[in-house]
Every structure is written in C-alpha cells, then in structure tokens.
Amino acid sequence: MIAENIERLQAEIPENVTLVAVTKYHDLADTKAVVAAGIKDLGESRVQDFLKKYEAMDHVNWHFIGHLQKNKVKQIIGKVYLIHSIDSLELLEIVNRESEKAGLVTDVLLQLNLAREETKYGFEKENFNRVLEKAMTYQAVRIKGLMAMGPHTENNQEIRNIFVELKQIYDKIKEHYHGDKLSMEVLSMGMTDDYKIAIEEGSNLVRIGRKIFSSEEI
Ligand SMILES: *Cc1c(COP(=O)(O)O)cnc(C)c1O
C-alpha cells in the first residue's frame, strides 16, 4: 500500500519537486517501507521521534518540519539535513550557536505565518527584510529558502492566494539577496490536501504524510 501510494504520487509530481515523506506518528517498519519504495527524504516533527528513527536509519535526508523547542536544538544538530521550521530569530541564533560548537553549518528554511492562524508558528511578512538582514549575519547557518503552511479551509482560492503570496516573497528575496549565507533554493509548501495547488504555484518541495500511509485513495 505504501509503495503503491508513493508510486502514484511520484507519477504526479514534476521532477524538479522534491517529495518529502512525512513519517511522523508511523512506526519504524512503515518508515523503512517508505525508504524501500525509493524515497530518500523523510520528515519528522518531534525531536524524540526523530532521534529514535535516526538511530535506526541514518542514510536518509532527515527534514525537521515541526515547531522546534529551543532547549532541544542541540540534540538534532549534525543529524538533520534541513530544518524547515525556523520561526524566530531567537531559535535561529541557538541553531547557529550549537552548529558553531559542533563545528558545522546547518541548512535551514525560514517559516512564514501567512495564513495567520493562531496555531501556526512563523515570521510575519511585515518587517521580514529585517529578519533576513539579521539572519544573514549568522556564520554557522545557511538560509536555503522558505516554508509555509496553507490555511485550514476548504476554499481552494484562499489556499492558492497564500501560496501565490509566498512565491512572490520568495522570488523577491531571490532577486535581492544572494550570498554564501542566504540563497533561495527551496520553497517548501504543500501537504496532502493542498500539494497540487502548491505545485501549480511554484513549490519545489512538498511535505506529504497522510496520502502516503492511507489505505484509501485520498
Ligand atoms: C504533518 C505535517 C505535514 C504532512 O501533512 P499531511 O496532511 O499528513 O500530508 C506537512 N508539514 C508539516 C509541517 C506537518 O506538521
């Protein structure tokens, strides 16, 4: 079932779009089945679950996609391929400090809160330039792009508007900033319910969980 779902998804997703399989809440056997089906990029949203899986499976690009608590940063540095969920400068500063201590550079995305739902973390678009200027001063992190979640709604136009907005912000940054510490390469948007819209609007990385593990077509 997992292999069939992945095959169906891969047939649908353009080649330039990375499929990150979100394995949160699924056990090691199911997570290994995802890799056996040809997926190299896996996403987890909780530090403890991630560490458990990392111990068993370290030849995988592990994406950290959930809200990251500052006191847990240290545990994942050097193990994660990309942190999607940098949602404050304080968090970025800690990631920088722990990376420096470990003698490495960590790749991250900045998460924007465009849907403005209370439950969502992320930077506001207002004054985001100031965030970027500050972010570029950290030596042990590389800002590789942006991440956002679509709004919880059945209204596809509302979802599309958010993705269009994120793509515009991404393109503008790409135009104005590039350097060793900041280069827009990854636009992480789209999940099970909205990845088709996200791809149409320029996503190059989708984070998909439920559709991979579902026993019915969704
Ligand atoms: C859970 C989660 C996903 C995957 O969501 P699905 O609806 O299961 O595809 C993607 N991104 C983030 C940040 C998540 O927490």
PDB file of C-alpha atoms and ligand atoms in Angstrom:
ATOM      1  CA  MET A   1       0.000   0.000   0.000  1.00  0.00           C
ATOM      2  CA  ILE A   2       2.769   2.429   0.927  1.00  0.00           C
ATOM      3  CA  ALA A   3       4.710   1.565  -2.220  1.00  0.00           C
ATOM      4  CA  GLU A   4       1.631   1.993  -4.417  1.00  0.00           C
ATOM      5  CA  ASN A   5       0.781   5.343  -2.869  1.00  0.00           C
ATOM      6  CA  ILE A   6       4.312   6.573  -3.402  1.00  0.00           C
ATOM      7  CA  GLU A   7       4.371   5.362  -6.960  1.00  0.00           C
ATOM      8  CA  ARG A   8       1.141   7.189  -7.680  1.00  0.00           C
ATOM      9  CA  LEU A   9       2.447  10.375  -6.094  1.00  0.00           C
ATOM     10  CA  GLN A  10       5.741  10.246  -7.922  1.00  0.00           C
ATOM     11  CA  ALA A  11       3.959   9.895 -11.230  1.00  0.00           C
ATOM     12  CA  GLU A  12       2.069  13.073 -10.438  1.00  0.00           C
ATOM     13  CA  ILE A  13       4.844  15.235  -9.061  1.00  0.00           C
ATOM     14  CA  PRO A  14       7.157  17.011 -11.531  1.00  0.00           C
ATOM     15  CA  GLU A  15      10.821  16.058 -11.460  1.00  0.00           C
ATOM     16  CA  ASN A  16      12.005  19.360 -10.057  1.00  0.00           C
ATOM     17  CA  VAL A  17       9.810  18.948  -6.977  1.00  0.00           C
ATOM     18  CA  THR A  18      11.250  17.061  -4.009  1.00  0.00           C
ATOM     19  CA  LEU A  19       8.878  14.716  -2.243  1.00  0.00           C
ATOM     20  CA  VAL A  20       9.468  14.654   1.500  1.00  0.00           C
ATOM     21  CA  ALA A  21       7.573  11.769   3.065  1.00  0.00           C
ATOM     22  CA  VAL A  22       6.285  12.846   6.463  1.00  0.00           C
ATOM     23  CA  THR A  23       6.639   9.767   8.641  1.00  0.00           C
ATOM     24  CA  LYS A  24       5.559  11.314  11.953  1.00  0.00           C
ATOM     25  CA  TYR A  25       3.303   9.030  14.020  1.00  0.00           C
ATOM     26  CA  HIS A  26       4.345   5.996  11.949  1.00  0.00           C
ATOM     27  CA  ASP A  27       6.498   3.216  13.278  1.00  0.00           C
ATOM     28  CA  LEU A  28       9.924   2.165  12.143  1.00  0.00           C
ATOM     29  CA  ALA A  29       8.638  -0.636   9.914  1.00  0.00           C
ATOM     30  CA  ASP A  30       6.382   1.724   7.957  1.00  0.00           C
ATOM     31  CA  THR A  31       9.134   4.319   7.815  1.00  0.00           C
ATOM     32  CA  LYS A  32      11.503   1.736   6.366  1.00  0.00           C
ATOM     33  CA  ALA A  33       8.864   0.744   3.829  1.00  0.00           C
ATOM     34  CA  VAL A  34       8.867   4.336   2.580  1.00  0.00           C
ATOM     35  CA  VAL A  35      12.607   4.220   2.004  1.00  0.00           C
ATOM     36  CA  ALA A  36      12.339   0.811   0.363  1.00  0.00           C
ATOM     37  CA  ALA A  37       9.875   2.386  -2.069  1.00  0.00           C
ATOM     38  CA  GLY A  38      12.595   4.768  -3.216  1.00  0.00           C
ATOM     39  CA  ILE A  39      12.178   7.841  -1.024  1.00  0.00           C
ATOM     40  CA  LYS A  40      15.341   9.483   0.289  1.00  0.00           C
ATOM     41  CA  ASP A  41      13.828  12.462   2.071  1.00  0.00           C
ATOM     42  CA  LEU A  42      11.837  11.932   5.258  1.00  0.00           C
ATOM     43  CA  GLY A  43      10.163  14.483   7.519  1.00  0.00           C
ATOM     44  CA  GLU A  44       9.628  14.343  11.275  1.00  0.00           C
ATOM     45  CA  SER A  45       8.119  16.929  13.562  1.00  0.00           C
ATOM     46  CA  ARG A  46       9.129  15.830  17.054  1.00  0.00           C
ATOM     47  CA  VAL A  47      12.660  15.623  18.341  1.00  0.00           C
ATOM     48  CA  GLN A  48      12.265  12.401  20.341  1.00  0.00           C
ATOM     49  CA  ASP A  49      10.604  10.519  17.470  1.00  0.00           C
ATOM     50  CA  PHE A  50      13.177  11.822  15.040  1.00  0.00           C
ATOM     51  CA  LEU A  51      16.106  10.715  17.217  1.00  0.00           C
ATOM     52  CA  LYS A  52      14.694   7.223  17.596  1.00  0.00           C
ATOM     53  CA  LYS A  53      14.361   6.829  13.854  1.00  0.00           C
ATOM     54  CA  TYR A  54      17.675   8.485  13.163  1.00  0.00           C
ATOM     55  CA  GLU A  55      19.444   5.884  15.289  1.00  0.00           C
ATOM     56  CA  ALA A  56      17.951   3.153  13.134  1.00  0.00           C
ATOM     57  CA  MET A  57      18.149   4.935   9.782  1.00  0.00           C
ATOM     58  CA  ASP A  58      20.918   7.402   9.257  1.00  0.00           C
ATOM     59  CA  HIS A  59      21.289   7.112   5.481  1.00  0.00           C
ATOM     60  CA  VAL A  60      18.303   9.301   4.882  1.00  0.00           C
ATOM     61  CA  ASN A  61      17.906  13.039   4.384  1.00  0.00           C
ATOM     62  CA  TRP A  62      16.032  13.909   7.564  1.00  0.00           C
ATOM     63  CA  HIS A  63      13.911  17.041   7.365  1.00  0.00           C
ATOM     64  CA  PHE A  64      12.775  18.589  10.630  1.00  0.00           C
ATOM     65  CA  ILE A  65       9.391  20.183   9.951  1.00  0.00           C
ATOM     66  CA  GLY A  66       7.713  20.749  13.328  1.00  0.00           C
ATOM     67  CA  HIS A  67       7.988  23.538  15.846  1.00  0.00           C
ATOM     68  CA  LEU A  68      11.445  23.198  17.356  1.00  0.00           C
ATOM     69  CA  GLN A  69      11.859  23.911  21.056  1.00  0.00           C
ATOM     70  CA  LYS A  70      14.957  25.899  21.824  1.00  0.00           C
ATOM     71  CA  ASN A  71      16.161  23.527  24.514  1.00  0.00           C
ATOM     72  CA  LYS A  72      16.133  20.613  22.072  1.00  0.00           C
ATOM     73  CA  VAL A  73      18.127  22.175  19.263  1.00  0.00           C
ATOM     74  CA  LYS A  74      21.396  20.705  20.433  1.00  0.00           C
ATOM     75  CA  GLN A  75      20.090  17.154  20.070  1.00  0.00           C
ATOM     76  CA  ILE A  76      19.412  17.389  16.367  1.00  0.00           C
ATOM     77  CA  ILE A  77      22.375  19.419  15.111  1.00  0.00           C
ATOM     78  CA  GLY A  78      24.545  17.378  12.786  1.00  0.00           C
ATOM     79  CA  LYS A  79      21.746  14.853  12.264  1.00  0.00           C
ATOM     80  CA  VAL A  80      19.228  16.865  10.287  1.00  0.00           C
ATOM     81  CA  TYR A  81      19.605  17.565   6.596  1.00  0.00           C
ATOM     82  CA  LEU A  82      17.310  20.604   6.637  1.00  0.00           C
ATOM     83  CA  ILE A  83      15.301  22.372   9.346  1.00  0.00           C
ATOM     84  CA  HIS A  84      12.135  23.808   7.747  1.00  0.00           C
ATOM     85  CA  SER A  85      10.679  25.386  10.834  1.00  0.00           C
ATOM     86  CA  ILE A  86      12.862  28.293  11.919  1.00  0.00           C
ATOM     87  CA  ASP A  87      10.159  30.563  13.292  1.00  0.00           C
ATOM     88  CA  SER A  88      12.046  33.144  15.353  1.00  0.00           C
ATOM     89  CA  LEU A  89      15.417  34.859  15.388  1.00  0.00           C
ATOM     90  CA  GLU A  90      15.997  33.502  18.891  1.00  0.00           C
ATOM     91  CA  LEU A  91      15.678  29.967  17.545  1.00  0.00           C
ATOM     92  CA  LEU A  92      17.963  30.753  14.621  1.00  0.00           C
ATOM     93  CA  GLU A  93      20.533  32.161  16.980  1.00  0.00           C
ATOM     94  CA  ILE A  94      20.537  28.957  19.020  1.00  0.00           C
ATOM     95  CA  VAL A  95      20.810  26.797  15.910  1.00  0.00           C
ATOM     96  CA  ASN A  96      23.752  28.968  14.872  1.00  0.00           C
ATOM     97  CA  ARG A  97      25.420  28.706  18.268  1.00  0.00           C
ATOM     98  CA  GLU A  98      25.016  24.933  18.536  1.00  0.00           C
ATOM     99  CA  SER A  99      26.215  24.467  14.965  1.00  0.00           C
ATOM    100  CA  GLU A 100      29.269  26.573  15.677  1.00  0.00           C
ATOM    101  CA  LYS A 101      30.033  24.499  18.752  1.00  0.00           C
ATOM    102  CA  ALA A 102      29.736  21.327  16.716  1.00  0.00           C
ATOM    103  CA  GLY A 103      31.968  22.804  14.024  1.00  0.00           C
ATOM    104  CA  LEU A 104      29.425  22.598  11.243  1.00  0.00           C
ATOM    105  CA  VAL A 105      26.962  24.609   9.211  1.00  0.00           C
ATOM    106  CA  THR A 106      23.238  23.808   9.359  1.00  0.00           C
ATOM    107  CA  ASP A 107      20.880  24.348   6.427  1.00  0.00           C
ATOM    108  CA  VAL A 108      17.550  25.900   7.343  1.00  0.00           C
ATOM    109  CA  LEU A 109      14.371  27.393   5.928  1.00  0.00           C
ATOM    110  CA  LEU A 110      12.549  30.335   7.452  1.00  0.00           C
ATOM    111  CA  GLN A 111       8.896  29.623   8.202  1.00  0.00           C
ATOM    112  CA  LEU A 112       6.404  32.324   7.396  1.00  0.00           C
ATOM    113  CA  ASN A 113       2.998  32.608   9.002  1.00  0.00           C
ATOM    114  CA  LEU A 114       0.910  33.866   6.102  1.00  0.00           C
ATOM    115  CA  ALA A 115      -2.338  32.095   6.939  1.00  0.00           C
ATOM    116  CA  ARG A 116      -2.301  33.914  10.283  1.00  0.00           C
ATOM    117  CA  GLU A 117      -3.949  31.128  12.145  1.00  0.00           C
ATOM    118  CA  GLU A 118      -3.304  31.244  15.844  1.00  0.00           C
ATOM    119  CA  THR A 119      -1.962  27.735  15.946  1.00  0.00           C
ATOM    120  CA  LYS A 120       0.657  28.462  13.319  1.00  0.00           C
ATOM    121  CA  TYR A 121       4.200  29.420  14.016  1.00  0.00           C
ATOM    122  CA  GLY A 122       6.334  31.570  11.800  1.00  0.00           C
ATOM    123  CA  PHE A 123       7.547  35.033  10.945  1.00  0.00           C
ATOM    124  CA  GLU A 124       5.116  37.712   9.917  1.00  0.00           C
ATOM    125  CA  LYS A 125       5.667  39.122   6.438  1.00  0.00           C
ATOM    126  CA  GLU A 126       5.844  42.648   7.854  1.00  0.00           C
ATOM    127  CA  ASN A 127       9.441  43.601   8.529  1.00  0.00           C
ATOM    128  CA  PHE A 128      10.647  40.292   7.144  1.00  0.00           C
ATOM    129  CA  ASN A 129      13.509  42.147   5.451  1.00  0.00           C
ATOM    130  CA  ARG A 130      14.853  42.996   8.862  1.00  0.00           C
ATOM    131  CA  VAL A 131      14.740  39.312   9.779  1.00  0.00           C
ATOM    132  CA  LEU A 132      16.651  38.457   6.612  1.00  0.00           C
ATOM    133  CA  GLU A 133      19.336  41.048   7.257  1.00  0.00           C
ATOM    134  CA  LYS A 134      19.886  39.658  10.729  1.00  0.00           C
ATOM    135  CA  ALA A 135      19.693  36.035   9.544  1.00  0.00           C
ATOM    136  CA  MET A 136      22.478  36.648   7.061  1.00  0.00           C
ATOM    137  CA  THR A 137      24.881  37.614   9.802  1.00  0.00           C
ATOM    138  CA  TYR A 138      24.986  34.145  11.344  1.00  0.00           C
ATOM    139  CA  GLN A 139      28.004  32.207  10.216  1.00  0.00           C
ATOM    140  CA  ALA A 140      27.029  28.638  11.061  1.00  0.00           C
ATOM    141  CA  VAL A 141      23.644  28.521   9.351  1.00  0.00           C
ATOM    142  CA  ARG A 142      22.729  28.751   5.691  1.00  0.00           C
ATOM    143  CA  ILE A 143      19.270  30.054   4.798  1.00  0.00           C
ATOM    144  CA  LYS A 144      18.170  27.908   1.867  1.00  0.00           C
ATOM    145  CA  GLY A 145      14.600  29.071   1.402  1.00  0.00           C
ATOM    146  CA  LEU A 146      11.129  29.447   2.851  1.00  0.00           C
ATOM    147  CA  MET A 147       8.402  27.255   4.285  1.00  0.00           C
ATOM    148  CA  ALA A 148       4.746  27.929   4.984  1.00  0.00           C
ATOM    149  CA  MET A 149       1.557  26.032   5.629  1.00  0.00           C
ATOM    150  CA  GLY A 150      -1.644  26.691   3.768  1.00  0.00           C
ATOM    151  CA  PRO A 151      -4.725  27.763   5.711  1.00  0.00           C
ATOM    152  CA  HIS A 152      -7.157  25.178   7.109  1.00  0.00           C
ATOM    153  CA  THR A 153     -10.024  25.720   4.738  1.00  0.00           C
ATOM    154  CA  GLU A 154     -11.975  24.006   2.009  1.00  0.00           C
ATOM    155  CA  ASN A 155     -11.698  27.176  -0.023  1.00  0.00           C
ATOM    156  CA  ASN A 156      -9.083  26.420  -2.665  1.00  0.00           C
ATOM    157  CA  GLN A 157      -8.838  30.023  -3.744  1.00  0.00           C
ATOM    158  CA  GLU A 158      -7.874  31.070  -0.241  1.00  0.00           C
ATOM    159  CA  ILE A 159      -5.199  28.377  -0.165  1.00  0.00           C
ATOM    160  CA  ARG A 160      -3.950  29.389  -3.580  1.00  0.00           C
ATOM    161  CA  ASN A 161      -3.700  33.041  -2.552  1.00  0.00           C
ATOM    162  CA  ILE A 162      -1.395  32.131   0.323  1.00  0.00           C
ATOM    163  CA  PHE A 163       0.859  30.055  -1.916  1.00  0.00           C
ATOM    164  CA  VAL A 164       0.978  32.794  -4.550  1.00  0.00           C
ATOM    165  CA  GLU A 165       1.961  35.246  -1.859  1.00  0.00           C
ATOM    166  CA  LEU A 166       4.729  33.011  -0.527  1.00  0.00           C
ATOM    167  CA  LYS A 167       6.105  32.503  -4.046  1.00  0.00           C
ATOM    168  CA  GLN A 168       6.173  36.268  -4.589  1.00  0.00           C
ATOM    169  CA  ILE A 169       8.083  36.813  -1.360  1.00  0.00           C
ATOM    170  CA  TYR A 170      10.477  34.007  -2.316  1.00  0.00           C
ATOM    171  CA  ASP A 171      11.096  35.489  -5.773  1.00  0.00           C
ATOM    172  CA  LYS A 172      11.644  38.958  -4.390  1.00  0.00           C
ATOM    173  CA  ILE A 173      14.221  37.710  -1.894  1.00  0.00           C
ATOM    174  CA  LYS A 174      15.868  35.692  -4.627  1.00  0.00           C
ATOM    175  CA  GLU A 175      16.180  38.808  -6.709  1.00  0.00           C
ATOM    176  CA  HIS A 176      17.610  41.000  -3.965  1.00  0.00           C
ATOM    177  CA  TYR A 177      19.677  38.734  -1.787  1.00  0.00           C
ATOM    178  CA  HIS A 178      22.165  36.098  -2.596  1.00  0.00           C
ATOM    179  CA  GLY A 179      25.296  35.022  -0.975  1.00  0.00           C
ATOM    180  CA  ASP A 180      27.014  32.297   0.851  1.00  0.00           C
ATOM    181  CA  LYS A 181      24.688  32.537   3.839  1.00  0.00           C
ATOM    182  CA  LEU A 182      21.408  33.100   2.070  1.00  0.00           C
ATOM    183  CA  SER A 183      20.228  31.716  -1.237  1.00  0.00           C
ATOM    184  CA  MET A 184      16.675  30.948  -2.201  1.00  0.00           C
ATOM    185  CA  GLU A 185      16.693  27.360  -3.467  1.00  0.00           C
ATOM    186  CA  VAL A 186      13.907  25.617  -1.576  1.00  0.00           C
ATOM    187  CA  LEU A 187      10.266  26.651  -1.496  1.00  0.00           C
ATOM    188  CA  SER A 188       8.626  24.206   0.904  1.00  0.00           C
ATOM    189  CA  MET A 189       4.867  24.343   0.510  1.00  0.00           C
ATOM    190  CA  GLY A 190       2.153  21.749   0.028  1.00  0.00           C
ATOM    191  CA  MET A 191       0.801  18.838   2.088  1.00  0.00           C
ATOM    192  CA  THR A 192      -1.704  16.041   1.408  1.00  0.00           C
ATOM    193  CA  ASP A 193      -4.692  18.340   0.996  1.00  0.00           C
ATOM    194  CA  ASP A 194      -3.061  21.130  -0.958  1.00  0.00           C
ATOM    195  CA  TYR A 195       0.105  19.911  -2.699  1.00  0.00           C
ATOM    196  CA  LYS A 196      -1.431  20.098  -6.164  1.00  0.00           C
ATOM    197  CA  ILE A 197      -2.232  23.776  -5.739  1.00  0.00           C
ATOM    198  CA  ALA A 198       1.192  24.387  -4.180  1.00  0.00           C
ATOM    199  CA  ILE A 199       2.982  22.827  -7.150  1.00  0.00           C
ATOM    200  CA  GLU A 200       0.903  24.850  -9.587  1.00  0.00           C
ATOM    201  CA  GLU A 201       2.009  27.960  -7.727  1.00  0.00           C
ATOM    202  CA  GLY A 202       5.700  27.169  -7.755  1.00  0.00           C
ATOM    203  CA  SER A 203       6.524  24.870  -4.842  1.00  0.00           C
ATOM    204  CA  ASN A 204       9.655  22.788  -5.329  1.00  0.00           C
ATOM    205  CA  LEU A 205       9.283  20.715  -2.164  1.00  0.00           C
ATOM    206  CA  VAL A 206       6.114  19.088  -0.862  1.00  0.00           C
ATOM    207  CA  ARG A 207       5.744  17.514   2.581  1.00  0.00           C
ATOM    208  CA  ILE A 208       3.292  14.651   2.363  1.00  0.00           C
ATOM    209  CA  GLY A 209       2.174  12.336   5.145  1.00  0.00           C
ATOM    210  CA  ARG A 210      -1.406  11.050   5.106  1.00  0.00           C
ATOM    211  CA  LYS A 211      -1.565  10.338   1.410  1.00  0.00           C
ATOM    212  CA  ILE A 212       1.414   8.001   1.661  1.00  0.00           C
ATOM    213  CA  PHE A 213       0.028   5.949   4.526  1.00  0.00           C
ATOM    214  CA  SER A 214      -3.654   5.946   3.695  1.00  0.00           C
ATOM    215  CA  SER A 215      -5.301   2.678   2.758  1.00  0.00           C
ATOM    216  CA  GLU A 216      -7.803   4.529   0.620  1.00  0.00           C
ATOM    217  CA  GLU A 217      -7.156   6.928  -2.192  1.00  0.00           C
ATOM    218  CA  ILE A 218      -7.268  10.464  -0.811  1.00  0.00           C
TER     219      ILE A 218
HETATM  220  C1  LIG B   1       2.153  16.697   9.403  1.00  0.00           C
HETATM  221  C2  LIG B   1       2.785  17.714   8.571  1.00  0.00           C
HETATM  222  C3  LIG B   1       2.809  17.561   7.175  1.00  0.00           C
HETATM  223  C4  LIG B   1       2.132  16.432   6.439  1.00  0.00           C
HETATM  224  O1  LIG B   1       0.743  16.607   6.466  1.00  0.00           O
HETATM  225  P1  LIG B   1      -0.241  15.599   5.712  1.00  0.00           P
HETATM  226  O2  LIG B   1      -1.541  16.326   5.728  1.00  0.00           O
HETATM  227  O3  LIG B   1      -0.261  14.346   6.510  1.00  0.00           O
HETATM  228  O4  LIG B   1       0.266  15.387   4.337  1.00  0.00           O
HETATM  229  C5  LIG B   1       3.486  18.532   6.456  1.00  0.00           C
HETATM  230  N1  LIG B   1       4.084  19.587   7.043  1.00  0.00           N
HETATM  231  C6  LIG B   1       4.072  19.764   8.376  1.00  0.00           C
HETATM  232  C7  LIG B   1       4.753  20.950   8.960  1.00  0.00           C
HETATM  233  C8  LIG B   1       3.416  18.831   9.187  1.00  0.00           C
HETATM  234  O5  LIG B   1       3.400  19.020  10.514  1.00  0.00           O
END
